[in-house]
Amino acid sequence: MRPVRIFYIAFFSLLSVSCSAPSPRPADAQLQQLWQQHEAALLPIRHWELRGRLAIRAEDQGGQATLVWRRDGSRHDIRLGGPLGRGMLQLTQDESGAQLQDAEQRIVRAPSAEELLFRYSGWDLPVENLNYWVRGLPVPDVAMERELNDNGFLKTLRQEAWEVQYQEYVLVDGRNLPRRLSLSNPRKTAGQPAMQVRLVIERWAQVQ
């Protein structure tokens, strides 16, 4: 084999290895700066519509539901389709309180959507916290532990006995929002079993 050919083979082999090498993780200071920019872009969001799928497991029991969540300022309209075979649930919450309407058009009211969902299904879901977690934000003024990914977005968040893992983000109108996340609470509090929740967001819309 001629020396020139050997040189080009070695050169392009080295170039291929260099191109495939992963980029180094940004320094902590740079990640913090990226996070602050990301957080500043997400905090003002007060309107959205998301559609997806929700799966819940608590010990040997579980259920799945389709999810449509519309937020308009302080008003939340959450629709769960087919949770545990019980048909459609519609939860609404605003400054005056919360209301649940089931598939048989029965209406129940309470101070919060979280309380209503627990009464109806037995699932102790942190609905109030999800208002932030679903956007990829920690709940303000609550103790937390977090880990950022290489882009400066949340990778892992721990708050109020829950651990939130962010597996995928999607770019929506110039902002990166979660597409797949999972929640787990291994602690048995108030007689409730340990829980695992998976959420796949298939579509974000009207984000502003």
mmCIF file of C-alpha atoms in Angstrom:
data_model
loop_
_atom_site.group_PDB
_atom_site.id
_atom_site.type_symbol
_atom_site.label_atom_id
_atom_site.label_comp_id
_atom_site.label_asym_id
_atom_site.label_seq_id
_atom_site.Cartn_x
_atom_site.Cartn_y
_atom_site.Cartn_z
ATOM 1 C CA MET A 1 0.000 0.000 0.000
ATOM 2 C CA ARG A 2 1.421 3.351 -1.022
ATOM 3 C CA PRO A 3 2.439 5.823 1.751
ATOM 4 C CA VAL A 4 0.055 8.549 0.476
ATOM 5 C CA ARG A 5 -2.917 6.195 0.672
ATOM 6 C CA ILE A 6 -1.933 5.089 4.163
ATOM 7 C CA PHE A 7 -1.746 8.739 5.226
ATOM 8 C CA TYR A 8 -5.269 9.517 3.984
ATOM 9 C CA ILE A 9 -6.729 6.417 5.620
ATOM 10 C CA ALA A 10 -5.159 7.362 8.943
ATOM 11 C CA PHE A 11 -6.216 11.005 8.577
ATOM 12 C CA PHE A 12 -9.877 10.273 7.859
ATOM 13 C CA SER A 13 -10.012 7.609 10.563
ATOM 14 C CA LEU A 14 -8.769 10.170 13.082
ATOM 15 C CA LEU A 15 -11.236 12.740 11.775
ATOM 16 C CA SER A 16 -14.112 10.261 12.116
ATOM 17 C CA VAL A 17 -13.199 9.505 15.729
ATOM 18 C CA SER A 18 -12.919 13.221 16.506
ATOM 19 C CA CYS A 19 -16.345 13.985 15.003
ATOM 20 C CA SER A 20 -18.062 11.173 16.891
ATOM 21 C CA ALA A 21 -16.612 12.055 20.293
ATOM 22 C CA PRO A 22 -19.266 13.444 22.659
ATOM 23 C CA SER A 23 -19.141 17.116 23.546
ATOM 24 C CA PRO A 24 -17.831 17.821 27.056
ATOM 25 C CA ARG A 25 -20.405 18.722 29.682
ATOM 26 C CA PRO A 26 -20.551 22.503 30.255
ATOM 27 C CA ALA A 27 -19.038 23.839 33.461
ATOM 28 C CA ASP A 28 -21.344 24.281 36.454
ATOM 29 C CA ALA A 29 -21.307 28.066 36.148
ATOM 30 C CA GLN A 30 -22.349 27.847 32.507
ATOM 31 C CA LEU A 31 -25.100 25.327 33.308
ATOM 32 C CA GLN A 32 -26.416 27.650 36.005
ATOM 33 C CA GLN A 33 -26.513 30.520 33.531
ATOM 34 C CA LEU A 34 -28.364 28.341 30.999
ATOM 35 C CA TRP A 35 -30.830 27.320 33.709
ATOM 36 C CA GLN A 36 -31.527 30.920 34.703
ATOM 37 C CA GLN A 37 -32.263 31.829 31.084
ATOM 38 C CA HIS A 38 -34.488 28.768 30.685
ATOM 39 C CA GLU A 39 -36.343 29.444 33.949
ATOM 40 C CA ALA A 40 -36.903 33.101 33.016
ATOM 41 C CA ALA A 41 -38.511 31.997 29.735
ATOM 42 C CA LEU A 42 -40.889 29.531 31.449
ATOM 43 C CA LEU A 43 -42.022 31.400 34.576
ATOM 44 C CA PRO A 44 -44.260 33.931 32.737
ATOM 45 C CA ILE A 45 -46.321 31.161 31.068
ATOM 46 C CA ARG A 46 -49.918 31.392 32.303
ATOM 47 C CA HIS A 47 -51.828 29.892 29.395
ATOM 48 C CA TRP A 48 -51.468 26.499 27.730
ATOM 49 C CA GLU A 49 -53.178 23.421 26.430
ATOM 50 C CA LEU A 50 -51.493 20.049 26.640
ATOM 51 C CA ARG A 51 -52.697 16.650 25.501
ATOM 52 C CA GLY A 52 -51.143 13.367 26.468
ATOM 53 C CA ARG A 53 -51.309 10.090 28.331
ATOM 54 C CA LEU A 54 -51.028 9.421 32.051
ATOM 55 C CA ALA A 55 -50.162 6.116 33.746
ATOM 56 C CA ILE A 56 -50.352 5.619 37.519
ATOM 57 C CA ARG A 57 -49.266 2.710 39.690
ATOM 58 C CA ALA A 58 -49.569 2.314 43.452
ATOM 59 C CA GLU A 59 -48.260 -1.045 44.670
ATOM 60 C CA ASP A 60 -50.403 -3.702 42.911
ATOM 61 C CA GLN A 61 -52.981 -1.274 41.497
ATOM 62 C CA GLY A 62 -52.697 0.903 38.430
ATOM 63 C CA GLY A 63 -54.579 2.808 35.790
ATOM 64 C CA GLN A 64 -54.178 4.784 32.600
ATOM 65 C CA ALA A 65 -55.954 7.843 31.264
ATOM 66 C CA THR A 66 -55.841 10.307 28.424
ATOM 67 C CA LEU A 67 -55.164 13.828 29.615
ATOM 68 C CA VAL A 68 -56.231 17.243 28.351
ATOM 69 C CA TRP A 69 -55.119 20.143 30.541
ATOM 70 C CA ARG A 70 -56.060 23.713 29.693
ATOM 71 C CA ARG A 71 -54.828 26.605 31.773
ATOM 72 C CA ASP A 72 -56.110 30.139 31.363
ATOM 73 C CA GLY A 73 -54.606 32.359 34.045
ATOM 74 C CA SER A 74 -55.809 31.102 37.423
ATOM 75 C CA ARG A 75 -58.356 28.738 35.858
ATOM 76 C CA HIS A 76 -57.480 25.109 35.200
ATOM 77 C CA ASP A 77 -59.612 22.667 33.207
ATOM 78 C CA ILE A 78 -58.317 19.082 33.429
ATOM 79 C CA ARG A 79 -60.018 16.191 31.609
ATOM 80 C CA LEU A 80 -59.081 12.590 32.293
ATOM 81 C CA GLY A 81 -60.488 9.992 29.934
ATOM 82 C CA GLY A 82 -61.013 6.455 31.155
ATOM 83 C CA PRO A 83 -59.156 6.454 34.492
ATOM 84 C CA LEU A 84 -59.549 2.942 35.975
ATOM 85 C CA GLY A 85 -62.430 2.277 33.610
ATOM 86 C CA ARG A 86 -64.626 4.952 35.162
ATOM 87 C CA GLY A 87 -65.081 7.070 32.059
ATOM 88 C CA MET A 88 -64.445 10.782 31.697
ATOM 89 C CA LEU A 89 -63.599 13.033 34.620
ATOM 90 C CA GLN A 90 -63.565 16.806 34.306
ATOM 91 C CA LEU A 91 -61.785 18.824 36.965
ATOM 92 C CA THR A 92 -61.958 22.597 37.034
ATOM 93 C CA GLN A 93 -60.281 24.939 39.480
ATOM 94 C CA ASP A 94 -60.154 28.699 39.809
ATOM 95 C CA GLU A 95 -59.866 31.252 42.598
ATOM 96 C CA SER A 96 -63.264 30.237 44.024
ATOM 97 C CA GLY A 97 -62.406 26.531 44.423
ATOM 98 C CA ALA A 98 -62.605 23.269 42.493
ATOM 99 C CA GLN A 99 -65.298 21.147 40.895
ATOM 100 C CA LEU A 100 -65.334 17.569 39.602
ATOM 101 C CA GLN A 101 -67.858 16.189 37.120
ATOM 102 C CA ASP A 102 -67.851 12.445 36.442
ATOM 103 C CA ALA A 103 -69.134 10.399 33.508
ATOM 104 C CA GLU A 104 -72.620 10.275 35.066
ATOM 105 C CA GLN A 105 -72.747 14.078 35.294
ATOM 106 C CA ARG A 106 -72.501 14.067 39.077
ATOM 107 C CA ILE A 107 -70.806 17.182 40.430
ATOM 108 C CA VAL A 108 -68.699 17.431 43.587
ATOM 109 C CA ARG A 109 -66.980 20.554 44.925
ATOM 110 C CA ALA A 110 -64.003 21.093 47.205
ATOM 111 C CA PRO A 111 -61.305 23.714 47.852
ATOM 112 C CA SER A 112 -58.814 22.063 45.440
ATOM 113 C CA ALA A 113 -58.671 19.744 42.434
ATOM 114 C CA GLU A 114 -56.123 17.635 44.284
ATOM 115 C CA GLU A 115 -58.617 16.926 47.077
ATOM 116 C CA LEU A 116 -61.401 16.056 44.622
ATOM 117 C CA LEU A 117 -59.237 13.646 42.651
ATOM 118 C CA PHE A 118 -58.209 11.901 45.866
ATOM 119 C CA ARG A 119 -61.835 11.560 46.988
ATOM 120 C CA TYR A 120 -62.921 10.101 43.676
ATOM 121 C CA SER A 121 -59.998 7.876 42.690
ATOM 122 C CA GLY A 122 -57.918 7.400 45.820
ATOM 123 C CA TRP A 123 -54.845 8.738 43.989
ATOM 124 C CA ASP A 124 -52.958 11.294 46.067
ATOM 125 C CA LEU A 125 -51.545 13.228 43.109
ATOM 126 C CA PRO A 126 -49.736 16.554 43.664
ATOM 127 C CA VAL A 127 -51.918 18.504 41.218
ATOM 128 C CA GLU A 128 -50.848 21.895 42.567
ATOM 129 C CA ASN A 129 -47.176 21.009 42.206
ATOM 130 C CA LEU A 130 -47.731 19.571 38.734
ATOM 131 C CA ASN A 131 -48.756 23.053 37.651
ATOM 132 C CA TYR A 132 -45.019 23.837 37.855
ATOM 133 C CA TRP A 133 -43.433 20.431 37.276
ATOM 134 C CA VAL A 134 -45.240 19.933 33.977
ATOM 135 C CA ARG A 135 -43.491 23.067 32.680
ATOM 136 C CA GLY A 136 -40.108 21.837 33.889
ATOM 137 C CA LEU A 137 -39.996 24.196 36.881
ATOM 138 C CA PRO A 138 -39.624 23.640 40.631
ATOM 139 C CA VAL A 139 -42.395 24.869 42.903
ATOM 140 C CA PRO A 140 -41.281 28.294 44.210
ATOM 141 C CA ASP A 141 -40.287 28.718 47.850
ATOM 142 C CA VAL A 142 -40.236 24.963 48.503
ATOM 143 C CA ALA A 143 -37.075 23.089 49.475
ATOM 144 C CA MET A 144 -35.648 21.118 46.564
ATOM 145 C CA GLU A 145 -32.758 19.130 45.161
ATOM 146 C CA ARG A 146 -32.121 19.244 41.436
ATOM 147 C CA GLU A 147 -29.846 18.000 38.704
ATOM 148 C CA LEU A 148 -29.520 19.760 35.359
ATOM 149 C CA ASN A 149 -28.934 18.139 31.982
ATOM 150 C CA ASP A 150 -26.276 19.332 29.533
ATOM 151 C CA ASN A 151 -28.643 21.998 28.165
ATOM 152 C CA GLY A 152 -29.310 23.536 31.571
ATOM 153 C CA PHE A 153 -32.845 22.079 31.842
ATOM 154 C CA LEU A 154 -34.108 20.021 34.779
ATOM 155 C CA LYS A 155 -33.075 16.387 34.620
ATOM 156 C CA THR A 156 -34.057 15.379 38.145
ATOM 157 C CA LEU A 157 -36.080 17.319 40.717
ATOM 158 C CA ARG A 158 -36.892 16.323 44.289
ATOM 159 C CA GLN A 159 -39.574 18.233 46.198
ATOM 160 C CA GLU A 160 -41.982 17.282 48.992
ATOM 161 C CA ALA A 161 -41.100 13.560 48.932
ATOM 162 C CA TRP A 162 -41.553 13.364 45.137
ATOM 163 C CA GLU A 163 -38.828 12.726 42.592
ATOM 164 C CA VAL A 164 -39.449 13.983 39.058
ATOM 165 C CA GLN A 165 -37.359 12.622 36.200
ATOM 166 C CA TYR A 166 -37.385 14.486 32.867
ATOM 167 C CA GLN A 167 -36.617 12.143 29.973
ATOM 168 C CA GLU A 168 -37.368 14.340 26.975
ATOM 169 C CA TYR A 169 -38.051 17.956 26.019
ATOM 170 C CA VAL A 170 -39.632 19.486 22.924
ATOM 171 C CA LEU A 171 -39.225 22.960 21.437
ATOM 172 C CA VAL A 172 -42.543 24.873 21.493
ATOM 173 C CA ASP A 173 -42.625 28.449 20.168
ATOM 174 C CA GLY A 174 -39.000 29.013 21.075
ATOM 175 C CA ARG A 175 -39.220 27.454 24.556
ATOM 176 C CA ASN A 176 -38.197 23.966 25.625
ATOM 177 C CA LEU A 177 -40.997 22.177 27.468
ATOM 178 C CA PRO A 178 -41.154 18.632 28.861
ATOM 179 C CA ARG A 179 -42.449 15.885 26.600
ATOM 180 C CA ARG A 180 -41.854 12.835 28.798
ATOM 181 C CA LEU A 181 -41.520 12.798 32.572
ATOM 182 C CA SER A 182 -42.027 10.401 35.435
ATOM 183 C CA LEU A 183 -42.803 10.963 39.104
ATOM 184 C CA SER A 184 -42.283 8.676 42.050
ATOM 185 C CA ASN A 185 -43.027 8.905 45.736
ATOM 186 C CA PRO A 186 -41.570 5.952 47.660
ATOM 187 C CA ARG A 187 -42.828 7.131 51.034
ATOM 188 C CA LYS A 188 -46.056 5.892 52.517
ATOM 189 C CA THR A 189 -47.631 9.032 53.937
ATOM 190 C CA ALA A 190 -51.051 9.310 55.559
ATOM 191 C CA GLY A 191 -51.676 5.637 54.841
ATOM 192 C CA GLN A 192 -51.094 6.068 51.105
ATOM 193 C CA PRO A 193 -48.998 3.535 49.146
ATOM 194 C CA ALA A 194 -45.856 4.412 47.240
ATOM 195 C CA MET A 195 -46.752 5.808 43.812
ATOM 196 C CA GLN A 196 -45.287 5.988 40.335
ATOM 197 C CA VAL A 197 -46.647 8.267 37.616
ATOM 198 C CA ARG A 198 -45.635 8.502 33.964
ATOM 199 C CA LEU A 199 -46.734 11.355 31.708
ATOM 200 C CA VAL A 200 -46.243 11.559 27.951
ATOM 201 C CA ILE A 201 -47.230 14.925 26.471
ATOM 202 C CA GLU A 202 -48.153 14.433 22.839
ATOM 203 C CA ARG A 203 -49.005 18.042 22.068
ATOM 204 C CA TRP A 204 -48.454 21.500 23.541
ATOM 205 C CA ALA A 205 -50.584 24.363 22.185
ATOM 206 C CA GLN A 206 -51.513 27.978 22.946
ATOM 207 C CA VAL A 207 -48.464 28.401 25.176
ATOM 208 C CA GLN A 208 -48.161 32.030 26.280
#
